Amino acid sequence: MTESEQPSVPLSTLLADPALGLRQIAGPDGEHRVRVSTVGTTEIEDPTPYLVGGELLLTAGVRLPLDAEGIDTYVRQVVAAGVSALGFGVAPVHEEVPPELIAACDRHGLPLLRLPPATPFVAVGQAAYAAIAEVRNRELREISRAQSALATAAARPDALRAVLAQLSAHTGAWAVLYDAQGTELFSAGPRPASPTPGRVRDLAVRTIARVRARTGPAGRAAPAAAADHQGGTHLAIHTLPGADGDGTTTTLALGQAATTAPTLVHRQVTGTATVLLALLTSPRHTLGTDTHSAGALVRLMLGAAPAEVAPALARADTTEAERRWVVVHGRHTPPHSTQASRPGADPGGDPVQLATLATALGTPYLHVDGAELKALVPSAPDARPEAPAQAADLGWVLGFSTPAPASDLPHADRRAARALRRAIAAEVPSVVHTEDPLTVHGLVPAADARDLARTRFAPLDRAGAPGASVLLGTLRTWLTLHGSWDRTAATLHVHRNTVRHRLARVGELLGVDLRDAGVRMELWFALRWLPDEADEADE
């Protein structure tokens, strides 16, 4: 944090505090323009090695030089060190502020405050730090409001324009987005008079050119920002990374022009906007164009089968043989918790989290409903899905299918659901579905196994409410979670007694004792071969 970004308060705030009784007796008027970032106390002849600038320096004059020349040297040194103001405490060393000190402060333009005998130096420090803390809290509240507004804007259909508009509103700067050629894509806020727009454009083009020139095989870090200040106008450029369709590097740039220097709040808000714009313009976020997505949706609503629509969402440079999709299922679980997401928690309502997930997974085809996630990720036929670290950091447990053609998406969906159940049961961040032919299931013909499974669970069809499907789902979840009543209840969002009641009903209808490990193993194998699970088994 630079000195100009240190939290500070106007000197007038301390002068206006009646409990302190401070009075300015020398130095320039306009104390509201003088800002104090810290309070220091010293009684040494030359305190400059211990100063950082911005201080209200307090002294009782214990080692103050006795002659006018020495006092002048003292004041000149502290002014050069960046002290904002000097506070002099009268009594017990000096009955009143020395006139030579008053004259020197007037001569060098240093505000001089008189501290009455009843005001301890510590009280001045406490008042200053309390006022600084309040300023900092105001800044944090302003940053929080701005970030919330930016996140909401990022979720709008016209996200780029909306983010720029909020950035301009919260910084007071003209905001503009350029491409690598300096073409003005979007802008927001009052457009400055000429020649400022041209200067911003030229600075953006030069900055982008440096980024592209220095990003290559050597891997040298390229500058991501630039600034200029001329004639009372402050210009700033922040580059946004990206890639062209042919894999060559390109860059967008966010430009700003303001008549005042950016504050700490402005810098923080601009940083958030830059991250959002980078996400919104990243190749992964824009993997499917609006035209393709809209066209696919129209075809789907007019009766086309998903297998017919899916190719329209794939990249244009892939052949039919190369087009594969990975289905992802997810469950949001707050960090450091063994319970499911809290009731009412809605991670899908956070635009920043959605943008981060979509970019991390490499797909715009993402749907979050409460604590549940589903996604379609374009993939190569032989690629193995990998869970991004950002997903686990955000509290998501993921299950991945293996790459599947569009015609096999229903099967891939079930495989992803099964992988998610395994990940939850094993308490790991992710599981990728695997097909291993060396299983017990491979010893039984598929048709016979299905018939056996139907017969085994047929008695559940006689169950009353909540029905056979609910009882089967509860049994499957309970077995997946190794017989944990609490985790099953949390996963199904029901009370643990409800789980116990349902499973007792299952044991009664099937005539089995679920406490028997052999019975549980038999039911688990049978569940694998029920019609809605058969496609997940190895065929």
PDB file of N, CA, C and O in Angstrom, residues 44-105:
ATOM      1  N   ILE A  44      13.388  13.651  20.585  1.00  0.00           N
ATOM      2  CA  ILE A  44      14.784  13.675  20.169  1.00  0.00           C
ATOM      3  C   ILE A  44      15.009  14.858  19.248  1.00  0.00           C
ATOM      4  O   ILE A  44      14.073  15.397  18.651  1.00  0.00           O
ATOM      5  N   GLU A  45      16.248  15.244  19.123  1.00  0.00           N
ATOM      6  CA  GLU A  45      16.577  16.459  18.381  1.00  0.00           C
ATOM      7  C   GLU A  45      16.328  16.304  16.878  1.00  0.00           C
ATOM      8  O   GLU A  45      15.944  17.263  16.212  1.00  0.00           O
ATOM      9  N   ASP A  46      16.579  15.110  16.334  1.00  0.00           N
ATOM     10  CA  ASP A  46      16.348  14.875  14.900  1.00  0.00           C
ATOM     11  C   ASP A  46      15.546  13.579  14.732  1.00  0.00           C
ATOM     12  O   ASP A  46      16.121  12.484  14.647  1.00  0.00           O
ATOM     13  N   PRO A  47      14.225  13.661  14.656  1.00  0.00           N
ATOM     14  CA  PRO A  47      13.402  12.447  14.566  1.00  0.00           C
ATOM     15  C   PRO A  47      13.246  11.905  13.145  1.00  0.00           C
ATOM     16  O   PRO A  47      12.598  10.880  12.944  1.00  0.00           O
ATOM     17  N   THR A  48      13.827  12.567  12.171  1.00  0.00           N
ATOM     18  CA  THR A  48      13.554  12.206  10.771  1.00  0.00           C
ATOM     19  C   THR A  48      13.882  10.752  10.419  1.00  0.00           C
ATOM     20  O   THR A  48      13.189  10.160   9.580  1.00  0.00           O
ATOM     21  N   PRO A  49      14.910  10.102  11.010  1.00  0.00           N
ATOM     22  CA  PRO A  49      15.152   8.689  10.631  1.00  0.00           C
ATOM     23  C   PRO A  49      14.008   7.758  11.017  1.00  0.00           C
ATOM     24  O   PRO A  49      13.923   6.644  10.516  1.00  0.00           O
ATOM     25  N   TYR A  50      13.145   8.227  11.902  1.00  0.00           N
ATOM     26  CA  TYR A  50      12.081   7.359  12.411  1.00  0.00           C
ATOM     27  C   TYR A  50      10.707   7.747  11.867  1.00  0.00           C
ATOM     28  O   TYR A  50       9.675   7.255  12.368  1.00  0.00           O
ATOM     29  N   LEU A  51      10.657   8.588  10.862  1.00  0.00           N
ATOM     30  CA  LEU A  51       9.384   9.057  10.308  1.00  0.00           C
ATOM     31  C   LEU A  51       9.120   8.406   8.955  1.00  0.00           C
ATOM     32  O   LEU A  51      10.058   8.098   8.202  1.00  0.00           O
ATOM     33  N   VAL A  52       7.837   8.186   8.642  1.00  0.00           N
ATOM     34  CA  VAL A  52       7.458   7.586   7.358  1.00  0.00           C
ATOM     35  C   VAL A  52       6.607   8.528   6.512  1.00  0.00           C
ATOM     36  O   VAL A  52       6.343   8.258   5.350  1.00  0.00           O
ATOM     37  N   GLY A  53       6.173   9.651   7.091  1.00  0.00           N
ATOM     38  CA  GLY A  53       5.349  10.598   6.368  1.00  0.00           C
ATOM     39  C   GLY A  53       3.889  10.474   6.758  1.00  0.00           C
ATOM     40  O   GLY A  53       3.395   9.387   7.047  1.00  0.00           O
ATOM     41  N   GLY A  54       3.200  11.596   6.763  1.00  0.00           N
ATOM     42  CA  GLY A  54       1.781  11.597   7.096  1.00  0.00           C
ATOM     43  C   GLY A  54       1.498  11.663   8.579  1.00  0.00           C
ATOM     44  O   GLY A  54       0.336  11.546   8.992  1.00  0.00           O
ATOM     45  N   GLU A  55       2.514  11.851   9.435  1.00  0.00           N
ATOM     46  CA  GLU A  55       2.304  11.832  10.879  1.00  0.00           C
ATOM     47  C   GLU A  55       1.797  13.170  11.409  1.00  0.00           C
ATOM     48  O   GLU A  55       2.098  14.235  10.872  1.00  0.00           O
ATOM     49  N   LEU A  56       1.028  13.073  12.485  1.00  0.00           N
ATOM     50  CA  LEU A  56       0.853  14.186  13.402  1.00  0.00           C
ATOM     51  C   LEU A  56       1.907  13.938  14.484  1.00  0.00           C
ATOM     52  O   LEU A  56       1.772  13.027  15.300  1.00  0.00           O
ATOM     53  N   LEU A  57       2.964  14.744  14.475  1.00  0.00           N
ATOM     54  CA  LEU A  57       4.097  14.533  15.370  1.00  0.00           C
ATOM     55  C   LEU A  57       3.887  15.334  16.645  1.00  0.00           C
ATOM     56  O   LEU A  57       3.722  16.563  16.593  1.00  0.00           O
ATOM     57  N   LEU A  58       3.869  14.657  17.796  1.00  0.00           N
ATOM     58  CA  LEU A  58       3.619  15.297  19.087  1.00  0.00           C
ATOM     59  C   LEU A  58       4.925  15.415  19.862  1.00  0.00           C
ATOM     60  O   LEU A  58       5.726  14.483  19.905  1.00  0.00           O
ATOM     61  N   THR A  59       5.105  16.573  20.512  1.00  0.00           N
ATOM     62  CA  THR A  59       6.299  16.800  21.321  1.00  0.00           C
ATOM     63  C   THR A  59       5.972  17.771  22.444  1.00  0.00           C
ATOM     64  O   THR A  59       5.104  18.657  22.291  1.00  0.00           O
ATOM     65  N   ALA A  60       6.670  17.603  23.563  1.00  0.00           N
ATOM     66  CA  ALA A  60       6.573  18.565  24.666  1.00  0.00           C
ATOM     67  C   ALA A  60       7.755  19.520  24.665  1.00  0.00           C
ATOM     68  O   ALA A  60       7.900  20.351  25.565  1.00  0.00           O
ATOM     69  N   GLY A  61       8.639  19.381  23.653  1.00  0.00           N
ATOM     70  CA  GLY A  61       9.777  20.280  23.521  1.00  0.00           C
ATOM     71  C   GLY A  61      10.898  20.016  24.493  1.00  0.00           C
ATOM     72  O   GLY A  61      11.665  20.924  24.811  1.00  0.00           O
ATOM     73  N   VAL A  62      11.019  18.755  24.964  1.00  0.00           N
ATOM     74  CA  VAL A  62      12.071  18.433  25.945  1.00  0.00           C
ATOM     75  C   VAL A  62      13.448  18.701  25.357  1.00  0.00           C
ATOM     76  O   VAL A  62      14.322  19.292  26.021  1.00  0.00           O
ATOM     77  N   ARG A  63      13.676  18.283  24.096  1.00  0.00           N
ATOM     78  CA  ARG A  63      14.991  18.474  23.449  1.00  0.00           C
ATOM     79  C   ARG A  63      14.906  19.500  22.325  1.00  0.00           C
ATOM     80  O   ARG A  63      15.740  19.507  21.426  1.00  0.00           O
ATOM     81  N   LEU A  64      13.905  20.352  22.373  1.00  0.00           N
ATOM     82  CA  LEU A  64      13.773  21.371  21.333  1.00  0.00           C
ATOM     83  C   LEU A  64      14.952  22.352  21.417  1.00  0.00           C
ATOM     84  O   LEU A  64      15.323  22.794  22.523  1.00  0.00           O
ATOM     85  N   PRO A  65      15.593  22.680  20.281  1.00  0.00           N
ATOM     86  CA  PRO A  65      16.722  23.629  20.314  1.00  0.00           C
ATOM     87  C   PRO A  65      16.304  24.949  20.989  1.00  0.00           C
ATOM     88  O   PRO A  65      15.140  25.371  20.929  1.00  0.00           O
ATOM     89  N   LEU A  66      17.263  25.617  21.603  1.00  0.00           N
ATOM     90  CA  LEU A  66      16.965  26.834  22.350  1.00  0.00           C
ATOM     91  C   LEU A  66      17.001  28.080  21.476  1.00  0.00           C
ATOM     92  O   LEU A  66      16.392  29.105  21.830  1.00  0.00           O
ATOM     93  N   ASP A  67      17.685  28.026  20.367  1.00  0.00           N
ATOM     94  CA  ASP A  67      17.813  29.214  19.530  1.00  0.00           C
ATOM     95  C   ASP A  67      16.920  29.106  18.305  1.00  0.00           C
ATOM     96  O   ASP A  67      16.507  28.013  17.894  1.00  0.00           O
ATOM     97  N   ALA A  68      16.633  30.243  17.677  1.00  0.00           N
ATOM     98  CA  ALA A  68      15.729  30.301  16.529  1.00  0.00           C
ATOM     99  C   ALA A  68      16.274  29.521  15.343  1.00  0.00           C
ATOM    100  O   ALA A  68      15.510  28.870  14.608  1.00  0.00           O
ATOM    101  N   GLU A  69      17.604  29.570  15.145  1.00  0.00           N
ATOM    102  CA  GLU A  69      18.191  28.848  14.007  1.00  0.00           C
ATOM    103  C   GLU A  69      18.012  27.347  14.173  1.00  0.00           C
ATOM    104  O   GLU A  69      17.679  26.629  13.239  1.00  0.00           O
ATOM    105  N   GLY A  70      18.245  26.840  15.399  1.00  0.00           N
ATOM    106  CA  GLY A  70      18.077  25.414  15.647  1.00  0.00           C
ATOM    107  C   GLY A  70      16.628  24.976  15.479  1.00  0.00           C
ATOM    108  O   GLY A  70      16.350  23.893  14.937  1.00  0.00           O
ATOM    109  N   ILE A  71      15.684  25.810  15.943  1.00  0.00           N
ATOM    110  CA  ILE A  71      14.269  25.481  15.785  1.00  0.00           C
ATOM    111  C   ILE A  71      13.892  25.471  14.312  1.00  0.00           C
ATOM    112  O   ILE A  71      13.145  24.602  13.851  1.00  0.00           O
ATOM    113  N   ASP A  72      14.419  26.411  13.551  1.00  0.00           N
ATOM    114  CA  ASP A  72      14.129  26.458  12.107  1.00  0.00           C
ATOM    115  C   ASP A  72      14.628  25.188  11.422  1.00  0.00           C
ATOM    116  O   ASP A  72      13.956  24.629  10.546  1.00  0.00           O
ATOM    117  N   THR A  73      15.836  24.741  11.816  1.00  0.00           N
ATOM    118  CA  THR A  73      16.388  23.502  11.240  1.00  0.00           C
ATOM    119  C   THR A  73      15.496  22.315  11.594  1.00  0.00           C
ATOM    120  O   THR A  73      15.227  21.450  10.753  1.00  0.00           O
ATOM    121  N   TYR A  74      15.021  22.247  12.817  1.00  0.00           N
ATOM    122  CA  TYR A  74      14.150  21.160  13.270  1.00  0.00           C
ATOM    123  C   TYR A  74      12.883  21.102  12.423  1.00  0.00           C
ATOM    124  O   TYR A  74      12.496  20.040  11.912  1.00  0.00           O
ATOM    125  N   VAL A  75      12.229  22.255  12.239  1.00  0.00           N
ATOM    126  CA  VAL A  75      10.982  22.298  11.463  1.00  0.00           C
ATOM    127  C   VAL A  75      11.257  21.937  10.015  1.00  0.00           C
ATOM    128  O   VAL A  75      10.499  21.172   9.392  1.00  0.00           O
ATOM    129  N   ARG A  76      12.335  22.475   9.452  1.00  0.00           N
ATOM    130  CA  ARG A  76      12.654  22.181   8.057  1.00  0.00           C
ATOM    131  C   ARG A  76      12.876  20.678   7.860  1.00  0.00           C
ATOM    132  O   ARG A  76      12.457  20.088   6.856  1.00  0.00           O
ATOM    133  N   GLN A  77      13.504  19.998   8.812  1.00  0.00           N
ATOM    134  CA  GLN A  77      13.773  18.566   8.690  1.00  0.00           C
ATOM    135  C   GLN A  77      12.487  17.732   8.745  1.00  0.00           C
ATOM    136  O   GLN A  77      12.309  16.807   7.951  1.00  0.00           O
ATOM    137  N   VAL A  78      11.584  18.055   9.669  1.00  0.00           N
ATOM    138  CA  VAL A  78      10.365  17.251   9.762  1.00  0.00           C
ATOM    139  C   VAL A  78       9.446  17.507   8.576  1.00  0.00           C
ATOM    140  O   VAL A  78       8.720  16.606   8.137  1.00  0.00           O
ATOM    141  N   VAL A  79       9.468  18.715   8.037  1.00  0.00           N
ATOM    142  CA  VAL A  79       8.684  18.985   6.824  1.00  0.00           C
ATOM    143  C   VAL A  79       9.225  18.162   5.666  1.00  0.00           C
ATOM    144  O   VAL A  79       8.466  17.564   4.896  1.00  0.00           O
ATOM    145  N   ALA A  80      10.551  18.095   5.546  1.00  0.00           N
ATOM    146  CA  ALA A  80      11.151  17.301   4.466  1.00  0.00           C
ATOM    147  C   ALA A  80      10.844  15.819   4.632  1.00  0.00           C
ATOM    148  O   ALA A  80      10.776  15.078   3.643  1.00  0.00           O
ATOM    149  N   ALA A  81      10.645  15.364   5.857  1.00  0.00           N
ATOM    150  CA  ALA A  81      10.333  13.955   6.106  1.00  0.00           C
ATOM    151  C   ALA A  81       8.867  13.628   5.837  1.00  0.00           C
ATOM    152  O   ALA A  81       8.476  12.463   5.927  1.00  0.00           O
ATOM    153  N   GLY A  82       8.058  14.644   5.549  1.00  0.00           N
ATOM    154  CA  GLY A  82       6.665  14.401   5.183  1.00  0.00           C
ATOM    155  C   GLY A  82       5.675  14.474   6.317  1.00  0.00           C
ATOM    156  O   GLY A  82       4.534  14.009   6.185  1.00  0.00           O
ATOM    157  N   VAL A  83       6.088  15.058   7.458  1.00  0.00           N
ATOM    158  CA  VAL A  83       5.158  15.191   8.580  1.00  0.00           C
ATOM    159  C   VAL A  83       3.993  16.079   8.171  1.00  0.00           C
ATOM    160  O   VAL A  83       4.176  17.129   7.539  1.00  0.00           O
ATOM    161  N   SER A  84       2.773  15.661   8.531  1.00  0.00           N
ATOM    162  CA  SER A  84       1.581  16.434   8.155  1.00  0.00           C
ATOM    163  C   SER A  84       1.369  17.639   9.060  1.00  0.00           C
ATOM    164  O   SER A  84       0.948  18.697   8.602  1.00  0.00           O
ATOM    165  N   ALA A  85       1.622  17.459  10.354  1.00  0.00           N
ATOM    166  CA  ALA A  85       1.394  18.550  11.310  1.00  0.00           C
ATOM    167  C   ALA A  85       2.229  18.279  12.555  1.00  0.00           C
ATOM    168  O   ALA A  85       2.650  17.143  12.820  1.00  0.00           O
ATOM    169  N   LEU A  86       2.460  19.342  13.333  1.00  0.00           N
ATOM    170  CA  LEU A  86       3.230  19.249  14.571  1.00  0.00           C
ATOM    171  C   LEU A  86       2.315  19.648  15.719  1.00  0.00           C
ATOM    172  O   LEU A  86       1.624  20.679  15.652  1.00  0.00           O
ATOM    173  N   GLY A  87       2.271  18.809  16.738  1.00  0.00           N
ATOM    174  CA  GLY A  87       1.488  19.130  17.929  1.00  0.00           C
ATOM    175  C   GLY A  87       2.404  19.399  19.109  1.00  0.00           C
ATOM    176  O   GLY A  87       3.290  18.592  19.404  1.00  0.00           O
ATOM    177  N   PHE A  88       2.207  20.546  19.774  1.00  0.00           N
ATOM    178  CA  PHE A  88       3.097  20.935  20.873  1.00  0.00           C
ATOM    179  C   PHE A  88       2.283  20.967  22.169  1.00  0.00           C
ATOM    180  O   PHE A  88       1.308  21.697  22.289  1.00  0.00           O
ATOM    181  N   GLY A  89       2.720  20.166  23.136  1.00  0.00           N
ATOM    182  CA  GLY A  89       2.045  20.111  24.422  1.00  0.00           C
ATOM    183  C   GLY A  89       2.661  21.077  25.406  1.00  0.00           C
ATOM    184  O   GLY A  89       3.853  20.977  25.723  1.00  0.00           O
ATOM    185  N   VAL A  90       1.874  22.025  25.883  1.00  0.00           N
ATOM    186  CA  VAL A  90       2.383  23.001  26.857  1.00  0.00           C
ATOM    187  C   VAL A  90       2.320  22.404  28.260  1.00  0.00           C
ATOM    188  O   VAL A  90       1.407  21.630  28.585  1.00  0.00           O
ATOM    189  N   ALA A  91       3.317  22.784  29.074  1.00  0.00           N
ATOM    190  CA  ALA A  91       3.470  22.300  30.448  1.00  0.00           C
ATOM    191  C   ALA A  91       3.722  20.802  30.417  1.00  0.00           C
ATOM    192  O   ALA A  91       3.106  20.088  29.628  1.00  0.00           O
ATOM    193  N   PRO A  92       4.640  20.257  31.168  1.00  0.00           N
ATOM    194  CA  PRO A  92       5.388  21.002  32.219  1.00  0.00           C
ATOM    195  C   PRO A  92       6.702  21.608  31.753  1.00  0.00           C
ATOM    196  O   PRO A  92       7.329  22.383  32.489  1.00  0.00           O
ATOM    197  N   VAL A  93       7.171  21.274  30.508  1.00  0.00           N
ATOM    198  CA  VAL A  93       8.489  21.776  30.077  1.00  0.00           C
ATOM    199  C   VAL A  93       8.393  23.241  29.663  1.00  0.00           C
ATOM    200  O   VAL A  93       9.208  24.071  30.068  1.00  0.00           O
ATOM    201  N   HIS A  94       7.394  23.562  28.841  1.00  0.00           N
ATOM    202  CA  HIS A  94       7.215  24.937  28.368  1.00  0.00           C
ATOM    203  C   HIS A  94       5.851  25.433  28.830  1.00  0.00           C
ATOM    204  O   HIS A  94       4.831  24.742  28.653  1.00  0.00           O
ATOM    205  N   GLU A  95       5.838  26.623  29.390  1.00  0.00           N
ATOM    206  CA  GLU A  95       4.570  27.191  29.830  1.00  0.00           C
ATOM    207  C   GLU A  95       3.684  27.577  28.646  1.00  0.00           C
ATOM    208  O   GLU A  95       2.460  27.603  28.755  1.00  0.00           O
ATOM    209  N   GLU A  96       4.308  27.846  27.481  1.00  0.00           N
ATOM    210  CA  GLU A  96       3.555  28.205  26.277  1.00  0.00           C
ATOM    211  C   GLU A  96       4.406  27.818  25.067  1.00  0.00           C
ATOM    212  O   GLU A  96       5.602  27.539  25.191  1.00  0.00           O
ATOM    213  N   VAL A  97       3.755  27.766  23.896  1.00  0.00           N
ATOM    214  CA  VAL A  97       4.468  27.385  22.682  1.00  0.00           C
ATOM    215  C   VAL A  97       5.507  28.466  22.366  1.00  0.00           C
ATOM    216  O   VAL A  97       5.165  29.660  22.295  1.00  0.00           O
ATOM    217  N   PRO A  98       6.775  28.086  22.156  1.00  0.00           N
ATOM    218  CA  PRO A  98       7.810  29.089  21.850  1.00  0.00           C
ATOM    219  C   PRO A  98       7.461  29.878  20.594  1.00  0.00           C
ATOM    220  O   PRO A  98       7.090  29.292  19.566  1.00  0.00           O
ATOM    221  N   PRO A  99       7.567  31.203  20.622  1.00  0.00           N
ATOM    222  CA  PRO A  99       7.251  32.009  19.432  1.00  0.00           C
ATOM    223  C   PRO A  99       8.159  31.682  18.248  1.00  0.00           C
ATOM    224  O   PRO A  99       7.751  31.812  17.097  1.00  0.00           O
ATOM    225  N   GLU A 100       9.417  31.269  18.540  1.00  0.00           N
ATOM    226  CA  GLU A 100      10.306  30.893  17.441  1.00  0.00           C
ATOM    227  C   GLU A 100       9.766  29.681  16.679  1.00  0.00           C
ATOM    228  O   GLU A 100       9.932  29.566  15.449  1.00  0.00           O
ATOM    229  N   LEU A 101       9.101  28.753  17.391  1.00  0.00           N
ATOM    230  CA  LEU A 101       8.518  27.585  16.728  1.00  0.00           C
ATOM    231  C   LEU A 101       7.323  27.988  15.884  1.00  0.00           C
ATOM    232  O   LEU A 101       7.133  27.487  14.765  1.00  0.00           O
ATOM    233  N   ILE A 102       6.523  28.910  16.400  1.00  0.00           N
ATOM    234  CA  ILE A 102       5.367  29.398  15.634  1.00  0.00           C
ATOM    235  C   ILE A 102       5.846  30.051  14.342  1.00  0.00           C
ATOM    236  O   ILE A 102       5.307  29.791  13.252  1.00  0.00           O
ATOM    237  N   ALA A 103       6.871  30.896  14.434  1.00  0.00           N
ATOM    238  CA  ALA A 103       7.388  31.587  13.255  1.00  0.00           C
ATOM    239  C   ALA A 103       7.965  30.598  12.244  1.00  0.00           C
ATOM    240  O   ALA A 103       7.754  30.736  11.027  1.00  0.00           O
ATOM    241  N   ALA A 104       8.699  29.581  12.715  1.00  0.00           N
ATOM    242  CA  ALA A 104       9.301  28.611  11.802  1.00  0.00           C
ATOM    243  C   ALA A 104       8.220  27.794  11.088  1.00  0.00           C
ATOM    244  O   ALA A 104       8.343  27.498   9.889  1.00  0.00           O
ATOM    245  N   CYS A 105       7.172  27.399  11.808  1.00  0.00           N
ATOM    246  CA  CYS A 105       6.088  26.633  11.166  1.00  0.00           C
ATOM    247  C   CYS A 105       5.363  27.471  10.128  1.00  0.00           C
ATOM    248  O   CYS A 105       4.990  26.978   9.054  1.00  0.00           O
TER     249      CYS A 105
END
